[in-house]
Amino acid sequence: MAVYDMDDALSTARSRHTATSTTPKQPTNPTTDSTSRYDRPIAAAQEDGLPIIDISSFLDPNSSTSDRQTTAQAINAACVNYGFFYLTGHGIPTAKLDEIIDLARRFFALPLDRKNQIKRFDAGGPEGGDSARGYQGLGENVTGGLQDMQEAIDLYRPWNGVEEEGDGGPGTRKTLQGPNLWPDEPAELRGVYEAYIKQVTEVGRALVRAMGAALNLGPAQPNAQRDAEDEDVFARHCDESFWVMRMINYPPLPPSAQSAHADAQQQDPNQFSCGAHTDYGCVTLLLADPTPGALQVQLKDGTWLPADPVPGAFVVNVGDMIERWTNGLWKSTMHRVIHRGDGGVHGIGGGGRVSVPFFFEPNFDALVKPLGKCVAESGTPRIHEGSTYGEHLLTKVFSNFYYSKRTDW
Ligand SMILES: O=C(O)CCC(=O)C(=O)O
Ligand SMILES: [Fe+2]
């Protein structure tokens, strides 16, 4: 990563965060023609689930142009209608995916003091934390101001820029500039995950190439400029992807205080395993255990569709940066997780649901602004003046953690 002025990025991020936190949120996926054009796709998803897309033609250098076009068209339809789809043909064996889930589950089954050996600490503090990497216990993650019922390890692309001294003086760090904190146990976790990150990064690269083709941006010219608006524009801006990977365990949500005495089925509507949100970056490749009914995706009519796992497939969604690049032609769709524990118990961990999302993101210093062709096609003014992915990420890191823990969990 190129040298990056962290202080500038941080102060821009802080002011953006303050400015946006008071702005009412736009309705999800507004469309001018939501009663006609989108009726059928909504009904289709409600009956058949989200579309399934095979990405193999963008991973195979010998695939035919027509196979790639078919895939690209399917991606465009899925992104216009839902912003979510299942991805197959990625080439990562199902046994490897199962191992990733199993290793995460084994980590979460450890006693809390062992998990806290890789605890996330605030940047600038004496523990050398960077506010982002490491283990966070139940209730530390916050979405929309509410605590999520989850524990997680957060890993990021290693920081390749200059490492500056944190605000607390020598030995302290700036936000995101620390090393990843890998657990010692299970001993094989780190090696297996590092190999997986390489594989899933290749899938992310193929996916953003397919997305450029899906938008019909036209073939890349040899020696094209980084910001040339051709079908490789996303791939160039993600060539040093500042990826994020989370290992998450969601214990079943507890019954609310009132419902414990009244109707046990009735649950606190303000409690979420992960509150409704959009993802920050480019594309998310979500791997989850087989628990049904946990992840829900908001359709354009406002209803919530369960996105249950399909064996061997990733659940993919586009994030805020793709929405910005496409000037809203493809929306970064709201989703949430509600795991009540009635879907059965999976191995160790007492009914916890485990997922491992991989966020394939733009480069930290990638300047993301609406593409001219998408602005013209959307027929609406530019939705954003443009800023770096790093600035956007920092606003999210600041709004994501809860510093005074609830004690009733
Ligand atoms: O665990 C899941 O199913 C989704 C997690 C998620 O949406 C996220 O971490 O952004
Ligand atoms: Fe998400």
Short mmCIF file of C-alpha atoms and ligand atoms in Angstrom, two decimals:
data_model
loop_
_atom_site.label_atom_id
_atom_site.label_comp_id
_atom_site.label_asym_id
_atom_site.label_seq_id
_atom_site.Cartn_x
_atom_site.Cartn_y
_atom_site.Cartn_z
CA MET A 1 0.00 0.00 0.00
CA ALA A 2 1.27 3.45 -0.82
CA VAL A 3 2.15 5.91 1.92
CA TYR A 4 -1.14 7.18 3.25
CA ASP A 5 -1.76 10.18 5.44
CA MET A 6 -3.52 8.56 8.37
CA ASP A 7 -4.20 11.80 10.25
CA ASP A 8 -5.99 13.31 7.25
CA ALA A 9 -7.94 10.13 6.69
CA LEU A 10 -8.93 9.91 10.33
CA SER A 11 -10.12 13.48 10.62
CA THR A 12 -12.08 13.22 7.36
CA ALA A 13 -13.57 9.97 8.57
CA ARG A 14 -14.58 11.46 11.92
CA SER A 15 -16.26 14.48 10.34
CA ARG A 16 -18.10 12.28 7.83
CA HIS A 17 -19.26 10.05 10.62
CA THR A 18 -20.63 12.99 12.60
CA ALA A 19 -22.29 14.40 9.51
CA THR A 20 -23.91 11.17 8.39
CA SER A 21 -25.04 9.89 11.76
CA THR A 22 -27.72 12.60 12.00
CA THR A 23 -28.93 12.20 8.41
CA PRO A 24 -32.07 10.04 8.10
CA LYS A 25 -31.39 6.88 6.17
CA GLN A 26 -32.78 6.57 2.68
CA PRO A 27 -35.39 3.88 2.11
CA THR A 28 -33.78 0.63 1.09
CA ASN A 29 -33.44 0.06 -2.63
CA PRO A 30 -35.78 2.78 -3.84
CA THR A 31 -36.73 2.28 -7.46
CA THR A 32 -38.80 4.47 -9.71
CA ASP A 33 -40.72 1.50 -11.03
CA SER A 34 -40.98 -0.78 -8.04
CA THR A 35 -44.58 -1.78 -8.72
CA SER A 36 -44.04 -3.15 -12.22
CA ARG A 37 -40.49 -4.12 -13.11
CA TYR A 38 -39.67 -5.67 -9.75
CA ASP A 39 -42.90 -7.53 -8.97
CA ARG A 40 -41.86 -10.72 -10.68
CA PRO A 41 -38.31 -10.89 -9.27
CA ILE A 42 -39.65 -10.44 -5.74
CA ALA A 43 -42.21 -13.20 -6.18
CA ALA A 44 -39.57 -15.41 -7.82
CA ALA A 45 -37.17 -14.98 -4.89
CA GLN A 46 -39.94 -15.60 -2.38
CA GLU A 47 -40.74 -18.89 -4.12
CA ASP A 48 -37.35 -20.11 -5.32
CA GLY A 49 -34.83 -18.22 -3.20
CA LEU A 50 -32.00 -16.06 -4.48
CA PRO A 51 -30.47 -16.78 -7.91
CA ILE A 52 -27.51 -19.17 -8.18
CA ILE A 53 -24.61 -18.03 -10.37
CA ASP A 54 -21.70 -20.15 -11.56
CA ILE A 55 -18.49 -18.06 -11.75
CA SER A 56 -16.26 -20.73 -13.34
CA SER A 57 -16.13 -19.01 -16.76
CA PHE A 58 -14.36 -16.02 -15.15
CA LEU A 59 -11.82 -18.28 -13.42
CA ASP A 60 -11.03 -20.38 -16.50
CA PRO A 61 -8.80 -18.49 -18.99
CA ASN A 62 -9.99 -20.83 -21.77
CA SER A 63 -13.72 -20.24 -21.32
CA SER A 64 -15.78 -19.00 -24.25
CA THR A 65 -16.95 -15.42 -24.66
CA SER A 66 -20.54 -16.59 -24.75
CA ASP A 67 -20.19 -18.45 -21.44
CA ARG A 68 -18.77 -15.32 -19.85
CA GLN A 69 -21.58 -13.22 -21.30
CA THR A 70 -24.20 -15.57 -19.88
CA THR A 71 -22.61 -15.31 -16.42
CA ALA A 72 -22.27 -11.54 -16.71
CA GLN A 73 -25.94 -11.13 -17.64
CA ALA A 74 -27.02 -13.29 -14.72
CA ILE A 75 -24.91 -11.15 -12.38
CA ASN A 76 -26.44 -7.95 -13.71
CA ALA A 77 -29.99 -9.27 -13.20
CA ALA A 78 -29.18 -10.52 -9.68
CA CYS A 79 -27.55 -7.22 -8.70
CA VAL A 80 -30.36 -5.06 -10.14
CA ASN A 81 -33.08 -7.14 -8.50
CA TYR A 82 -31.55 -8.23 -5.18
CA GLY A 83 -27.92 -7.21 -4.65
CA PHE A 84 -27.53 -10.81 -3.40
CA PHE A 85 -26.97 -14.23 -5.00
CA TYR A 86 -25.42 -17.65 -4.38
CA LEU A 87 -22.06 -18.30 -6.03
CA THR A 88 -20.96 -21.73 -7.26
CA GLY A 89 -18.18 -22.88 -9.59
CA HIS A 90 -15.56 -21.11 -7.44
CA GLY A 91 -13.28 -24.17 -7.28
CA ILE A 92 -12.76 -24.27 -3.49
CA PRO A 93 -13.55 -27.82 -2.34
CA THR A 94 -16.48 -28.23 0.04
CA ALA A 95 -14.21 -30.14 2.44
CA LYS A 96 -12.01 -27.02 2.71
CA LEU A 97 -15.06 -24.83 3.39
CA ASP A 98 -16.20 -27.26 6.10
CA GLU A 99 -12.73 -27.14 7.68
CA ILE A 100 -12.88 -23.33 7.83
CA ILE A 101 -16.18 -23.45 9.73
CA ASP A 102 -14.99 -26.27 11.98
CA LEU A 103 -11.78 -24.46 13.00
CA ALA A 104 -13.74 -21.30 13.81
CA ARG A 105 -16.19 -23.30 15.91
CA ARG A 106 -13.32 -24.92 17.81
CA PHE A 107 -11.82 -21.51 18.60
CA PHE A 108 -15.15 -20.19 19.92
CA ALA A 109 -15.56 -23.27 22.14
CA LEU A 110 -12.42 -22.24 24.11
CA PRO A 111 -12.81 -20.61 27.55
CA LEU A 112 -13.12 -16.80 27.45
CA ASP A 113 -9.72 -16.13 29.02
CA ARG A 114 -8.04 -18.07 26.19
CA LYS A 115 -10.03 -16.18 23.55
CA ASN A 116 -9.12 -12.89 25.24
CA GLN A 117 -5.43 -13.64 24.68
CA ILE A 118 -5.98 -12.09 21.23
CA LYS A 119 -8.39 -9.39 22.39
CA ARG A 120 -8.95 -6.32 20.25
CA PHE A 121 -7.82 -3.12 21.99
CA ASP A 122 -8.32 0.52 21.13
CA ALA A 123 -5.73 2.32 19.02
CA GLY A 124 -3.45 4.61 21.05
CA GLY A 125 -3.74 2.43 24.17
CA PRO A 126 -0.90 0.83 26.14
CA GLU A 127 -1.89 -2.67 24.96
CA GLY A 128 -0.76 -1.84 21.40
CA GLY A 129 -4.23 -2.36 19.89
CA ASP A 130 -5.34 -0.88 16.57
CA SER A 131 -9.10 -0.64 17.27
CA ALA A 132 -9.87 -3.21 14.61
CA ARG A 133 -7.93 -6.48 14.65
CA GLY A 134 -8.48 -9.22 17.20
CA TYR A 135 -11.17 -10.95 19.24
CA GLN A 136 -14.25 -9.12 20.41
CA GLY A 137 -16.55 -10.66 23.00
CA LEU A 138 -20.33 -10.80 23.10
CA GLY A 139 -21.96 -7.38 22.80
CA GLU A 140 -18.86 -5.49 21.66
CA ASN A 141 -20.01 -5.27 18.05
CA VAL A 142 -22.67 -2.65 17.39
CA THR A 143 -24.95 -2.13 14.39
CA GLY A 144 -27.21 0.92 14.19
CA GLY A 145 -26.46 1.74 17.83
CA LEU A 146 -27.61 -1.67 19.13
CA GLN A 147 -25.36 -4.41 20.43
CA ASP A 148 -25.17 -7.54 18.30
CA MET A 149 -25.36 -10.96 19.95
CA GLN A 150 -22.10 -12.25 18.52
CA GLU A 151 -18.42 -12.82 19.25
CA ALA A 152 -15.86 -12.58 16.49
CA ILE A 153 -12.25 -12.42 15.35
CA ASP A 154 -11.56 -9.65 12.82
CA LEU A 155 -8.66 -10.02 10.39
CA TYR A 156 -7.58 -7.51 7.75
CA ARG A 157 -5.05 -7.36 4.95
CA PRO A 158 -1.70 -6.70 6.66
CA TRP A 159 -0.89 -2.98 6.82
CA ASN A 160 1.79 -2.31 4.20
CA GLY A 161 2.04 1.44 4.66
CA VAL A 162 4.16 3.43 7.07
CA GLU A 163 3.39 2.48 10.67
CA GLU A 164 2.92 5.69 12.61
CA GLU A 165 3.11 6.16 16.35
CA GLY A 166 -0.31 6.10 18.01
CA ASP A 167 -1.79 8.99 20.00
CA GLY A 168 -0.64 7.37 23.25
CA GLY A 169 3.06 7.78 22.40
CA PRO A 170 5.82 5.20 21.84
CA GLY A 171 4.59 1.61 21.59
CA THR A 172 1.03 2.59 20.68
CA ARG A 173 -0.62 2.24 17.28
CA LYS A 174 -2.93 4.04 14.89
CA THR A 175 -6.26 2.58 13.77
CA LEU A 176 -5.84 -0.51 11.53
CA GLN A 177 -2.02 -0.37 11.64
CA GLY A 178 -1.43 -3.33 13.96
CA PRO A 179 -0.66 -6.95 13.06
CA ASN A 180 -3.40 -9.54 12.73
CA LEU A 181 -3.97 -11.38 16.00
CA TRP A 182 -4.10 -15.11 15.25
CA PRO A 183 -5.10 -17.62 17.93
CA ASP A 184 -2.56 -20.25 19.05
CA GLU A 185 -5.42 -22.71 19.24
CA PRO A 186 -6.48 -24.63 17.19
CA ALA A 187 -2.80 -24.81 16.17
CA GLU A 188 -3.54 -25.42 12.48
CA LEU A 189 -6.06 -22.55 12.18
CA ARG A 190 -3.66 -19.88 10.94
CA GLY A 191 -2.10 -21.97 8.15
CA VAL A 192 -5.45 -23.22 6.88
CA TYR A 193 -6.94 -19.73 6.95
CA GLU A 194 -3.99 -18.10 5.20
CA ALA A 195 -4.26 -20.63 2.36
CA TYR A 196 -8.03 -20.04 2.21
CA ILE A 197 -7.59 -16.25 2.08
CA LYS A 198 -5.39 -16.67 -1.03
CA GLN A 199 -8.03 -18.84 -2.69
CA VAL A 200 -11.02 -16.70 -1.83
CA THR A 201 -9.15 -13.55 -2.94
CA GLU A 202 -8.82 -15.12 -6.41
CA VAL A 203 -12.57 -15.74 -6.43
CA GLY A 204 -13.14 -12.09 -5.42
CA ARG A 205 -10.94 -10.94 -8.31
CA ALA A 206 -12.88 -13.07 -10.80
CA LEU A 207 -16.13 -11.75 -9.42
CA VAL A 208 -15.26 -8.08 -9.85
CA ARG A 209 -14.03 -8.78 -13.40
CA ALA A 210 -17.41 -10.40 -14.07
CA MET A 211 -19.15 -7.37 -12.56
CA GLY A 212 -17.27 -5.01 -14.88
CA ALA A 213 -18.42 -7.18 -17.81
CA ALA A 214 -21.97 -7.28 -16.41
CA LEU A 215 -22.14 -3.47 -16.58
CA ASN A 216 -21.09 -3.51 -20.25
CA LEU A 217 -18.26 -1.07 -19.62
CA GLY A 218 -16.32 -2.22 -22.70
CA PRO A 219 -13.01 -4.08 -22.99
CA ALA A 220 -9.91 -2.70 -21.29
CA GLN A 221 -7.34 -1.10 -23.59
CA PRO A 222 -3.71 -2.20 -23.17
CA ASN A 223 -2.00 0.05 -20.59
CA ALA A 224 -5.33 1.53 -19.54
CA GLN A 225 -5.14 4.16 -16.78
CA ARG A 226 -6.16 2.99 -13.31
CA ASP A 227 -9.39 5.02 -13.42
CA ALA A 228 -10.29 4.32 -17.07
CA GLU A 229 -13.96 3.39 -17.13
CA ASP A 230 -13.70 -0.01 -18.79
CA GLU A 231 -14.70 -3.48 -17.61
CA ASP A 232 -11.48 -3.92 -15.61
CA VAL A 233 -12.05 -0.76 -13.59
CA PHE A 234 -13.08 -2.67 -10.45
CA ALA A 235 -10.27 -5.22 -10.84
CA ARG A 236 -7.65 -2.43 -11.05
CA HIS A 237 -9.03 -0.68 -7.98
CA CYS A 238 -8.96 -3.97 -6.05
CA ASP A 239 -5.53 -5.23 -7.16
CA GLU A 240 -4.24 -4.77 -3.57
CA SER A 241 -7.63 -5.45 -1.99
CA PHE A 242 -7.80 -4.26 1.62
CA TRP A 243 -9.77 -7.39 2.45
CA VAL A 244 -11.45 -8.10 5.76
CA MET A 245 -12.30 -11.51 7.15
CA ARG A 246 -14.49 -12.15 10.17
CA MET A 247 -14.95 -15.40 12.05
CA ILE A 248 -18.28 -15.05 13.87
CA ASN A 249 -20.14 -17.10 16.46
CA TYR A 250 -23.76 -16.24 17.17
CA PRO A 251 -25.10 -17.88 20.35
CA PRO A 252 -28.90 -18.24 20.23
CA LEU A 253 -30.66 -15.00 21.16
CA PRO A 254 -32.03 -15.12 24.71
CA PRO A 255 -35.77 -14.71 25.25
CA SER A 256 -36.54 -11.12 26.24
CA ALA A 257 -37.25 -10.28 29.91
CA GLN A 258 -41.02 -9.94 29.35
CA SER A 259 -41.37 -12.93 27.08
CA ALA A 260 -39.60 -15.21 29.55
CA HIS A 261 -42.69 -14.84 31.73
CA ALA A 262 -45.34 -14.54 29.04
CA ASP A 263 -45.21 -16.17 25.64
CA ALA A 264 -41.82 -17.85 25.23
CA GLN A 265 -42.16 -17.57 21.44
CA GLN A 266 -42.37 -13.81 21.62
CA GLN A 267 -38.97 -12.22 21.27
CA ASP A 268 -37.53 -8.80 21.83
CA PRO A 269 -37.75 -7.10 18.41
CA ASN A 270 -34.72 -4.99 19.30
CA GLN A 271 -32.36 -7.90 19.73
CA PHE A 272 -30.37 -9.08 16.77
CA SER A 273 -27.53 -11.48 16.21
CA CYS A 274 -26.44 -8.87 13.67
CA GLY A 275 -28.62 -5.80 13.12
CA ALA A 276 -29.78 -4.67 9.67
CA HIS A 277 -26.91 -3.14 7.73
CA THR A 278 -25.25 -2.88 4.35
CA ASP A 279 -21.66 -4.01 3.81
CA TYR A 280 -18.96 -1.38 3.39
CA GLY A 281 -16.98 -2.36 0.38
CA CYS A 282 -17.06 -4.22 -2.87
CA VAL A 283 -18.31 -7.82 -2.61
CA THR A 284 -18.87 -10.11 0.37
CA LEU A 285 -18.35 -13.87 0.05
CA LEU A 286 -20.14 -15.39 3.00
CA LEU A 287 -19.50 -18.90 4.21
CA ALA A 288 -21.90 -20.11 6.91
CA ASP A 289 -22.69 -23.34 8.73
CA PRO A 290 -25.95 -25.12 7.72
CA THR A 291 -28.19 -23.35 10.29
CA PRO A 292 -31.39 -22.32 8.50
CA GLY A 293 -33.38 -19.13 8.98
CA ALA A 294 -30.57 -16.97 10.38
CA LEU A 295 -29.47 -14.63 7.56
CA GLN A 296 -32.24 -12.51 6.07
CA VAL A 297 -32.07 -10.24 3.02
CA GLN A 298 -34.39 -7.29 2.49
CA LEU A 299 -36.25 -7.35 -0.83
CA LYS A 300 -37.29 -4.20 -2.66
CA ASP A 301 -40.82 -4.38 -1.23
CA GLY A 302 -39.36 -4.24 2.30
CA THR A 303 -40.00 -7.91 3.17
CA TRP A 304 -37.23 -10.11 4.57
CA LEU A 305 -36.17 -13.23 2.68
CA PRO A 306 -34.25 -16.01 4.49
CA ALA A 307 -30.98 -16.69 2.65
CA ASP A 308 -30.32 -20.20 3.93
CA PRO A 309 -26.98 -21.76 3.06
CA VAL A 310 -26.67 -23.78 -0.16
CA PRO A 311 -24.02 -26.50 0.38
CA GLY A 312 -20.71 -25.60 -1.29
CA ALA A 313 -21.92 -22.14 -2.37
CA PHE A 314 -21.04 -18.68 -1.08
CA VAL A 315 -23.76 -16.14 -0.38
CA VAL A 316 -22.54 -13.05 -2.23
CA ASN A 317 -23.69 -9.47 -1.88
CA VAL A 318 -22.52 -6.15 -3.23
CA GLY A 319 -21.39 -3.46 -0.82
CA ASP A 320 -21.51 0.33 -0.54
CA MET A 321 -18.56 0.94 -2.88
CA ILE A 322 -20.24 -0.95 -5.74
CA GLU A 323 -23.43 1.01 -5.14
CA ARG A 324 -21.42 4.21 -5.37
CA TRP A 325 -19.48 3.14 -8.49
CA THR A 326 -22.71 2.12 -10.25
CA ASN A 327 -24.51 5.30 -9.10
CA GLY A 328 -27.17 3.13 -7.48
CA LEU A 329 -27.90 0.87 -10.47
CA TRP A 330 -26.86 -1.91 -8.09
CA LYS A 331 -27.83 -1.33 -4.49
CA SER A 332 -25.92 -2.38 -1.41
CA THR A 333 -28.77 -4.40 0.08
CA MET A 334 -29.80 -4.45 3.76
CA HIS A 335 -29.41 -7.75 5.53
CA ARG A 336 -29.50 -8.96 9.14
CA VAL A 337 -29.02 -12.09 11.23
CA ILE A 338 -31.55 -13.42 13.74
CA HIS A 339 -30.43 -16.73 15.23
CA ARG A 340 -32.93 -17.99 17.79
CA GLY A 341 -31.40 -21.42 18.14
CA ASP A 342 -34.46 -23.31 16.97
CA GLY A 343 -32.66 -24.54 13.86
CA GLY A 344 -30.85 -27.29 15.76
CA VAL A 345 -27.47 -27.70 17.40
CA HIS A 346 -24.36 -27.92 15.26
CA GLY A 347 -21.49 -29.70 16.97
CA ILE A 348 -19.70 -28.01 19.85
CA GLY A 349 -20.60 -24.53 20.97
CA GLY A 350 -24.12 -25.06 22.33
CA GLY A 351 -26.24 -24.19 19.32
CA GLY A 352 -24.13 -21.27 18.16
CA ARG A 353 -24.28 -20.41 14.48
CA VAL A 354 -20.86 -19.91 12.90
CA SER A 355 -20.15 -17.87 9.79
CA VAL A 356 -16.99 -16.61 8.10
CA PRO A 357 -17.64 -13.69 5.76
CA PHE A 358 -14.78 -12.59 3.51
CA PHE A 359 -15.07 -9.00 2.35
CA PHE A 360 -13.22 -8.47 -0.93
CA GLU A 361 -12.65 -4.74 -0.88
CA PRO A 362 -11.05 -1.99 -2.94
CA ASN A 363 -7.45 -0.97 -2.21
CA PHE A 364 -7.24 1.24 0.89
CA ASP A 365 -6.33 4.28 -1.21
CA ALA A 366 -8.69 3.52 -4.14
CA LEU A 367 -10.68 6.60 -5.08
CA VAL A 368 -14.28 5.46 -5.51
CA LYS A 369 -16.68 7.72 -7.40
CA PRO A 370 -19.68 7.06 -9.69
CA LEU A 371 -18.72 5.84 -13.17
CA GLY A 372 -19.85 8.21 -15.95
CA LYS A 373 -21.62 5.46 -17.87
CA CYS A 374 -23.59 4.38 -14.81
CA VAL A 375 -24.54 7.99 -14.02
CA ALA A 376 -25.91 8.34 -17.56
CA GLU A 377 -27.75 5.02 -17.41
CA SER A 378 -29.25 5.65 -13.97
CA GLY A 379 -30.65 8.99 -15.10
CA THR A 380 -30.04 10.42 -11.63
CA PRO A 381 -27.43 12.90 -10.38
CA ARG A 382 -24.20 11.51 -8.95
CA ILE A 383 -24.94 9.94 -5.58
CA HIS A 384 -21.48 10.74 -4.18
CA GLU A 385 -18.65 13.17 -4.89
CA GLY A 386 -16.05 10.42 -4.39
CA SER A 387 -13.67 9.50 -1.59
CA THR A 388 -11.19 6.76 -0.86
CA TYR A 389 -12.28 3.35 0.36
CA GLY A 390 -10.00 3.84 3.38
CA GLU A 391 -11.96 6.91 4.50
CA HIS A 392 -15.23 5.01 4.20
CA LEU A 393 -13.81 2.05 6.13
CA LEU A 394 -12.58 4.26 8.96
CA THR A 395 -16.04 5.76 9.48
CA LYS A 396 -17.30 2.19 9.88
CA VAL A 397 -14.55 1.10 12.27
CA PHE A 398 -15.44 4.08 14.49
CA SER A 399 -19.15 3.31 14.56
CA ASN A 400 -18.85 -0.45 15.05
CA PHE A 401 -17.71 -1.03 18.58
CA TYR A 402 -19.42 -0.67 21.88
CA TYR A 403 -17.33 0.48 24.77
CA SER A 404 -19.55 -0.08 27.81
CA LYS A 405 -20.61 -3.67 27.82
CA ARG A 406 -24.14 -4.74 28.62
CA THR A 407 -24.12 -7.05 31.59
CA ASP A 408 -27.30 -9.07 31.07
CA TRP A 409 -25.74 -11.35 28.39
O1 LIG B 1 -23.29 -14.11 9.42
C1 LIG B 1 -23.96 -13.75 8.47
O2 LIG B 1 -24.79 -14.48 7.90
C2 LIG B 1 -23.84 -12.36 7.90
C3 LIG B 1 -22.80 -11.50 8.57
C4 LIG B 1 -22.78 -10.14 8.00
O3 LIG B 1 -23.70 -9.71 7.36
C5 LIG B 1 -21.60 -9.28 8.20
O4 LIG B 1 -20.71 -9.64 9.01
O5 LIG B 1 -21.52 -8.24 7.54
FE FE B 2 -23.08 -7.95 6.25
#
